[in-house]
PDB file of C-alpha atoms in Angstrom:
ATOM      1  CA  UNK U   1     -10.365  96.058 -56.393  1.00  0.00           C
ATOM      2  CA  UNK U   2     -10.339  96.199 -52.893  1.00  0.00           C
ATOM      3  CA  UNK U   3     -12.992  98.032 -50.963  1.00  0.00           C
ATOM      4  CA  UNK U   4     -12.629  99.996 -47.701  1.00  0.00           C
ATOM      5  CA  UNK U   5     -15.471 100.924 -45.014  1.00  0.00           C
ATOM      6  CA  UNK U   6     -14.361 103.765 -42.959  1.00  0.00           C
ATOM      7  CA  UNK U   7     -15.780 107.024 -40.867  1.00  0.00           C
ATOM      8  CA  UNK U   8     -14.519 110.422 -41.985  1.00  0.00           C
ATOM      9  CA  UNK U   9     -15.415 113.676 -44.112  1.00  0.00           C
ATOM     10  CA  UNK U  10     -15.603 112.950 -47.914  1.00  0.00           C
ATOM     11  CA  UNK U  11     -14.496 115.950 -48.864  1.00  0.00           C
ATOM     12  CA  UNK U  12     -10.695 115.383 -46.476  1.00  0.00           C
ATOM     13  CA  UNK U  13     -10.083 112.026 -49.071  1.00  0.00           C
ATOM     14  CA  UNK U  14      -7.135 112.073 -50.611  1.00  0.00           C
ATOM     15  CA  UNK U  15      -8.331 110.018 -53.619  1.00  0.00           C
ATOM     16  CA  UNK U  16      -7.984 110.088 -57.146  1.00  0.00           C
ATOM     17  CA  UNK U  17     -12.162 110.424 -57.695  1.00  0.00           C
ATOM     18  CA  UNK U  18     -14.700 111.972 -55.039  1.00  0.00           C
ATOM     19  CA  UNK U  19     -17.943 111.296 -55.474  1.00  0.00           C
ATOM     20  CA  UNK U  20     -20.722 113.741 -54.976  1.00  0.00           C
ATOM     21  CA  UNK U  21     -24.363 112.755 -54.003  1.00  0.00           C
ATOM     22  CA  UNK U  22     -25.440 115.472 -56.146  1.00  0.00           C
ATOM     23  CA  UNK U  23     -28.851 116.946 -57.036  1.00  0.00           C
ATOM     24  CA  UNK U  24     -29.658 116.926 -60.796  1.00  0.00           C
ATOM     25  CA  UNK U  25     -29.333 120.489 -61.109  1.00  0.00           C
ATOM     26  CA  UNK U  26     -25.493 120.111 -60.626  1.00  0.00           C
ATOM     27  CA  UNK U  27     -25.392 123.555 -58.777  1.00  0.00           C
ATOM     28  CA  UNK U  28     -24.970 122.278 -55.372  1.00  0.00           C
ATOM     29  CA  UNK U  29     -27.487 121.867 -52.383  1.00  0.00           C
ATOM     30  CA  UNK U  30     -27.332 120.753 -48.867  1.00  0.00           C
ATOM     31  CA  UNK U  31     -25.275 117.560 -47.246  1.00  0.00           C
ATOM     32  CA  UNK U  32     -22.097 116.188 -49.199  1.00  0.00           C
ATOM     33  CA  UNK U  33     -23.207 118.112 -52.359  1.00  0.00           C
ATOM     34  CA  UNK U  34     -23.225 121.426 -50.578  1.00  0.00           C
ATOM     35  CA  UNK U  35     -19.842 120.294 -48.314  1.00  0.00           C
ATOM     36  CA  UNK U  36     -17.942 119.777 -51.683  1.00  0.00           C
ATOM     37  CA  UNK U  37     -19.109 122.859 -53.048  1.00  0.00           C
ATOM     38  CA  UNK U  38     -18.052 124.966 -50.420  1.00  0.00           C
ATOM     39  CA  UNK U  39     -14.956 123.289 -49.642  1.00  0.00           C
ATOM     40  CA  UNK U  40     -13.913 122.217 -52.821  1.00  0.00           C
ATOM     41  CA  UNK U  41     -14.429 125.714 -54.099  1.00  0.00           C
ATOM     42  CA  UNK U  42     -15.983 128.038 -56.868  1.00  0.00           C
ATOM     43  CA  UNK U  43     -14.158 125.945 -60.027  1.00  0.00           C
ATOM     44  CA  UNK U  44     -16.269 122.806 -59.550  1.00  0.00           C
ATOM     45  CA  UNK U  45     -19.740 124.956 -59.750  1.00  0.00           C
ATOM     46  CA  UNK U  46     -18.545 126.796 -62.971  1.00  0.00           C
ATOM     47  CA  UNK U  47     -17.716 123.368 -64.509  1.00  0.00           C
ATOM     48  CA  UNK U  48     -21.037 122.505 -63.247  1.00  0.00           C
ATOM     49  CA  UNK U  49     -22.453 125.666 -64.801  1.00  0.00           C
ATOM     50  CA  UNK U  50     -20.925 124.389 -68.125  1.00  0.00           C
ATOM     51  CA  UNK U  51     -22.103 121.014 -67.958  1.00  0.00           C
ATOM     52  CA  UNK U  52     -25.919 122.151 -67.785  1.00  0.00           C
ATOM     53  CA  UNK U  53     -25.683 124.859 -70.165  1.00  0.00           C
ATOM     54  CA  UNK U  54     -24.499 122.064 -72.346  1.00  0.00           C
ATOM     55  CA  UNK U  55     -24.987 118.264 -72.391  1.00  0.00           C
ATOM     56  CA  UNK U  56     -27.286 118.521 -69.749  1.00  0.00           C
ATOM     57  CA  UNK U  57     -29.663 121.247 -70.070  1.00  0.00           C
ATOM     58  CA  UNK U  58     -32.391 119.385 -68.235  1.00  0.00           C
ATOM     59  CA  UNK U  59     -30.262 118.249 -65.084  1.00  0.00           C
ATOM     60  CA  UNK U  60     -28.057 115.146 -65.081  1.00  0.00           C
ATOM     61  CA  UNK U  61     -30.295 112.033 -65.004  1.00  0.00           C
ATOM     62  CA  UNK U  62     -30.852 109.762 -62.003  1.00  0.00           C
ATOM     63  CA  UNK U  63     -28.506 106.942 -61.800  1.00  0.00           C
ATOM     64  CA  UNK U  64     -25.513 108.666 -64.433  1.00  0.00           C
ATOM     65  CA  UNK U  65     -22.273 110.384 -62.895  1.00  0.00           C
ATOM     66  CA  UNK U  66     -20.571 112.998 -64.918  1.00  0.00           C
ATOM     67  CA  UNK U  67     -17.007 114.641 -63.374  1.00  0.00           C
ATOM     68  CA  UNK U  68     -15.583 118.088 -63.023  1.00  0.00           C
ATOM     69  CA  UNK U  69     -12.127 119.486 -61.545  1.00  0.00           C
ATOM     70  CA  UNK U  70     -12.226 118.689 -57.961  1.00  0.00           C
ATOM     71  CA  UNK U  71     -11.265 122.435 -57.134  1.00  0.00           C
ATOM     72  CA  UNK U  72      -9.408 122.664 -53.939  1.00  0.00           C
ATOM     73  CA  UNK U  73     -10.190 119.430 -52.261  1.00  0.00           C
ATOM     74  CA  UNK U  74      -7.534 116.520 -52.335  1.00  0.00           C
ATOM     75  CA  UNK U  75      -8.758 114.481 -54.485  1.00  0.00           C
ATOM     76  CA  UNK U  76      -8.184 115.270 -58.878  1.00  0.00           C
ATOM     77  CA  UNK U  77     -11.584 115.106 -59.904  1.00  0.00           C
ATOM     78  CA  UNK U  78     -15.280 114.965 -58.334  1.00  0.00           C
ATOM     79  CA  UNK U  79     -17.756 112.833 -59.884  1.00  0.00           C
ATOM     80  CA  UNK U  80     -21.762 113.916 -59.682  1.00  0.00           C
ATOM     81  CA  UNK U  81     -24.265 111.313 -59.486  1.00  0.00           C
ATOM     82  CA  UNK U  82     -27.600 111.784 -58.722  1.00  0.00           C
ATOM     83  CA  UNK U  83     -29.341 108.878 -56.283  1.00  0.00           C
ATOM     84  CA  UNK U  84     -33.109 108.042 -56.315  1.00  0.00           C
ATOM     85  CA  UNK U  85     -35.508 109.410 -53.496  1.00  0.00           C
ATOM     86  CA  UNK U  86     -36.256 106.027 -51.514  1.00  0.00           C
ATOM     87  CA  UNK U  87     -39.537 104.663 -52.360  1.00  0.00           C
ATOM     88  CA  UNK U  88     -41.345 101.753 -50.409  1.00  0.00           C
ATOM     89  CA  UNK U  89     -44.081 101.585 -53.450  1.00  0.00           C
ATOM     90  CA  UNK U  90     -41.560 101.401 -56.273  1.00  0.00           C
ATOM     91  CA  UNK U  91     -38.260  99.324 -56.628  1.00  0.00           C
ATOM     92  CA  UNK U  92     -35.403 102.006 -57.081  1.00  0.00           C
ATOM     93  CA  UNK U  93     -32.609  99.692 -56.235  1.00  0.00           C
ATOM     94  CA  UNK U  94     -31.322  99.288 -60.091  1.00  0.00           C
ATOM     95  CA  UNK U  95     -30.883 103.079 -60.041  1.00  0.00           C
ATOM     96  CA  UNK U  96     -29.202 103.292 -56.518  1.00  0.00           C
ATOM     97  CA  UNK U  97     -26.778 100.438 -58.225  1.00  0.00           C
ATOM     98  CA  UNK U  98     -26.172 102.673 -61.286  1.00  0.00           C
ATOM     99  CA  UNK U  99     -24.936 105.585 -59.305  1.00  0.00           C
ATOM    100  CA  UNK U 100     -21.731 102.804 -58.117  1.00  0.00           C
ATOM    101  CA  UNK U 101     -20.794 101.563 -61.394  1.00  0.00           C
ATOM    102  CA  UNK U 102     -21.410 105.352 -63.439  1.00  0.00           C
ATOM    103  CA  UNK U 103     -19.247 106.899 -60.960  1.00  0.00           C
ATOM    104  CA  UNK U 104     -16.894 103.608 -61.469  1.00  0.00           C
ATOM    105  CA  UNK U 105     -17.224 104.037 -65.420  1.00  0.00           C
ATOM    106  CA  UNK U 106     -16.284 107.599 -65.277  1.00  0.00           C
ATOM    107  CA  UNK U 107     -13.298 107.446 -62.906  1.00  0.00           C
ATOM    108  CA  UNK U 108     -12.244 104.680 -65.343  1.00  0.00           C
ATOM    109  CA  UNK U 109     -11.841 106.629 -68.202  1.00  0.00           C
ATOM    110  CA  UNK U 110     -10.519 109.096 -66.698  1.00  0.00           C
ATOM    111  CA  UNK U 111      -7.459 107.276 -65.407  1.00  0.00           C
ATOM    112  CA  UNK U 112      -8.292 107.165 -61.680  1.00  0.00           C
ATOM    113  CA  UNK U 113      -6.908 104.283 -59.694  1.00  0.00           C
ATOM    114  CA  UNK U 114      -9.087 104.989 -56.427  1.00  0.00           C
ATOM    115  CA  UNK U 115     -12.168 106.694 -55.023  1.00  0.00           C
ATOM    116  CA  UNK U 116     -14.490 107.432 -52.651  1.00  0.00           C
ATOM    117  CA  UNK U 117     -17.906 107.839 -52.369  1.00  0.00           C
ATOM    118  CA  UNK U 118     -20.661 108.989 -49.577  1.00  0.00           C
ATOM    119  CA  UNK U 119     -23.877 106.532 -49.217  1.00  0.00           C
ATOM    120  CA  UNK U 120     -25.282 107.756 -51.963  1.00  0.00           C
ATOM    121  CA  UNK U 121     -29.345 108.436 -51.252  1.00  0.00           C
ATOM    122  CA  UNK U 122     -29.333 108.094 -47.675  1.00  0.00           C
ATOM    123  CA  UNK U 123     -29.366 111.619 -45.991  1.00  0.00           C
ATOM    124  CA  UNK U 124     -32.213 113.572 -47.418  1.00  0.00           C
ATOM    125  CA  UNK U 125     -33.210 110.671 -50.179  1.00  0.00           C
ATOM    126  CA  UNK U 126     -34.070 108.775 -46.991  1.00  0.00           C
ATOM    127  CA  UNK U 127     -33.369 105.569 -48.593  1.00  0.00           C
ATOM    128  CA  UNK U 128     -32.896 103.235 -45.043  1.00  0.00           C
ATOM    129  CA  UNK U 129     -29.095 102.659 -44.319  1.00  0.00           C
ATOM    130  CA  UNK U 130     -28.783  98.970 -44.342  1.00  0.00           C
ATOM    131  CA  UNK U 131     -30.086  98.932 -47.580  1.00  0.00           C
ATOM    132  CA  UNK U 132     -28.307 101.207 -49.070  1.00  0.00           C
ATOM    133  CA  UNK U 133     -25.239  99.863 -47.955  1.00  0.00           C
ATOM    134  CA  UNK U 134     -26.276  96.475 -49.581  1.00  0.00           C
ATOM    135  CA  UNK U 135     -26.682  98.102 -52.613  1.00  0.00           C
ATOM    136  CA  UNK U 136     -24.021  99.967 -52.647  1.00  0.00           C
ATOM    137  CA  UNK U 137     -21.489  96.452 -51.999  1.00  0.00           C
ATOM    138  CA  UNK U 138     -23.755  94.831 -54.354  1.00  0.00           C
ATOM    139  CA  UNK U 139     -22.639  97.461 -57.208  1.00  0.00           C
ATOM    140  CA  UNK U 140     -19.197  97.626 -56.658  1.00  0.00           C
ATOM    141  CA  UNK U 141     -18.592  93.679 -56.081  1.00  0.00           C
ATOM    142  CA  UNK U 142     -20.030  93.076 -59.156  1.00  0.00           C
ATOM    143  CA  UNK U 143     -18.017  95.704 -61.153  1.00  0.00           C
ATOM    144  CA  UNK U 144     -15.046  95.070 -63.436  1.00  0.00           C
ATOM    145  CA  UNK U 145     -12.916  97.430 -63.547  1.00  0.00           C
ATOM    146  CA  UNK U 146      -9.221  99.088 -63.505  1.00  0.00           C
ATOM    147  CA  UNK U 147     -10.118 101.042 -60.055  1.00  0.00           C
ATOM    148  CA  UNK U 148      -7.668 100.175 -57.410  1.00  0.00           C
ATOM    149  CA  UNK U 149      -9.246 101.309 -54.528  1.00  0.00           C
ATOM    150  CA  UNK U 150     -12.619 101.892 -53.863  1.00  0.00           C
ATOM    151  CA  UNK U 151     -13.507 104.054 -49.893  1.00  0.00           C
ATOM    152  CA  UNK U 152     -16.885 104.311 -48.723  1.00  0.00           C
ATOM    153  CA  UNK U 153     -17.096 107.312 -46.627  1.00  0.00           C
ATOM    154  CA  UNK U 154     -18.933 106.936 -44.017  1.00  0.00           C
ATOM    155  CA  UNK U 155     -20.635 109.588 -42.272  1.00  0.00           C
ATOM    156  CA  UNK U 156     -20.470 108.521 -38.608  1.00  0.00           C
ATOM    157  CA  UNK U 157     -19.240 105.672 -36.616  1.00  0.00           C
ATOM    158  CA  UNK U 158     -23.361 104.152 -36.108  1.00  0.00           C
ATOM    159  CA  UNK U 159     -23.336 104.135 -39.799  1.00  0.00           C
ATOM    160  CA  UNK U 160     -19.951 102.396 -40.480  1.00  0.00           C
ATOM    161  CA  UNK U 161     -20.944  99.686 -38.295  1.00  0.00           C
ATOM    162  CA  UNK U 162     -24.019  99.070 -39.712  1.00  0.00           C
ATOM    163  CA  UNK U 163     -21.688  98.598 -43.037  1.00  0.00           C
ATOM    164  CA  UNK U 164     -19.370  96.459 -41.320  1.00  0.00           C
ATOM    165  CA  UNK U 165     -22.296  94.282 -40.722  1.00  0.00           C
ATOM    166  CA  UNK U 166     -23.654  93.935 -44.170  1.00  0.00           C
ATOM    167  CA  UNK U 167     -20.487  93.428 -45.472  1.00  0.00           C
ATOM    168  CA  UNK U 168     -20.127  90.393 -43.292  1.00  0.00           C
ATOM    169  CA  UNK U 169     -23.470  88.883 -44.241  1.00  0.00           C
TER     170      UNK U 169
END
């Protein structure tokens, strides 16, 4: 699998798999979950609709990924995962991890040979960037699986070379 760190809009990837930082309602919000929403169109919200009025009634989980059509955006499929809130009192890491390799899983069996995700839990979840970062390398280098590609999307150029940084740790 071969990982690339670059600066750009998510929802512009021309990927197999996007990943959404989602909200565990699955009905959209603010930041990349509203941006794929409104760009990718009103088909991934009533898949979203469907998902909660069925297997997840409650909201999807913390830490699991789940995928719908990916509307009118480039990419096949979107996959929802839902980060942790950052907490300096209480390790969260193990969840922030689970996000990677869900979304990983799911874009698995679905066939999908690449995809790209935001940093997951570090816009509103204010979990600190360098960290996230870490755990987001630290998920996917330890994965095994059939994904080709994996891009993280990088917000803005401050932010991808704080990446490029932790990646060369």
């Amino acid at each position: 699998m071969h990982i690339e760190l670059v600066t750009g809009d998510i929802t512009t990837e021309t990927v197999d798999a996007i990943v959404n930082a989602a909200n565990s309602s699955l009905l959209g919000g603010g930041g990349v979950d509203g941006a794929i929403h409104r760009k990718g169109g009103p088909a991934i919200l009533e898949e979203c609709r469907a998902l909660r009025a069925s297997r997840y009634g409650r909201g999807l989980p913390v830490g699991e990924a789940v995928a719908t059509t990916a509307g009118r955006l480039p990419a096949r499929w979107v996959i929802h995962t839902v980060g942790p809130v950052f907490s300096s009192e209480v390790d969260r890491s193990p969840l922030l991890r689970s996000c990677y390799t869900r979304s990983l899983e799911v874009a698995a069996e679905l066939g999908a040979r690449s995809i790209a995700y935001p940093l997951i839990s570090s816009g509103v979840y204010r979990w600190p960037k360098e960290d996230a970062v870490r755990q987001a390398l630290a998920a996917l280098n330890a994965a095994d699986t059939s994904i080709d590609l994996v891009r993280l999307v990088l917000f803005d150029e401050a932010t991808r070379l704080i990446a490029e940084k932790v990646a060369h740790e």
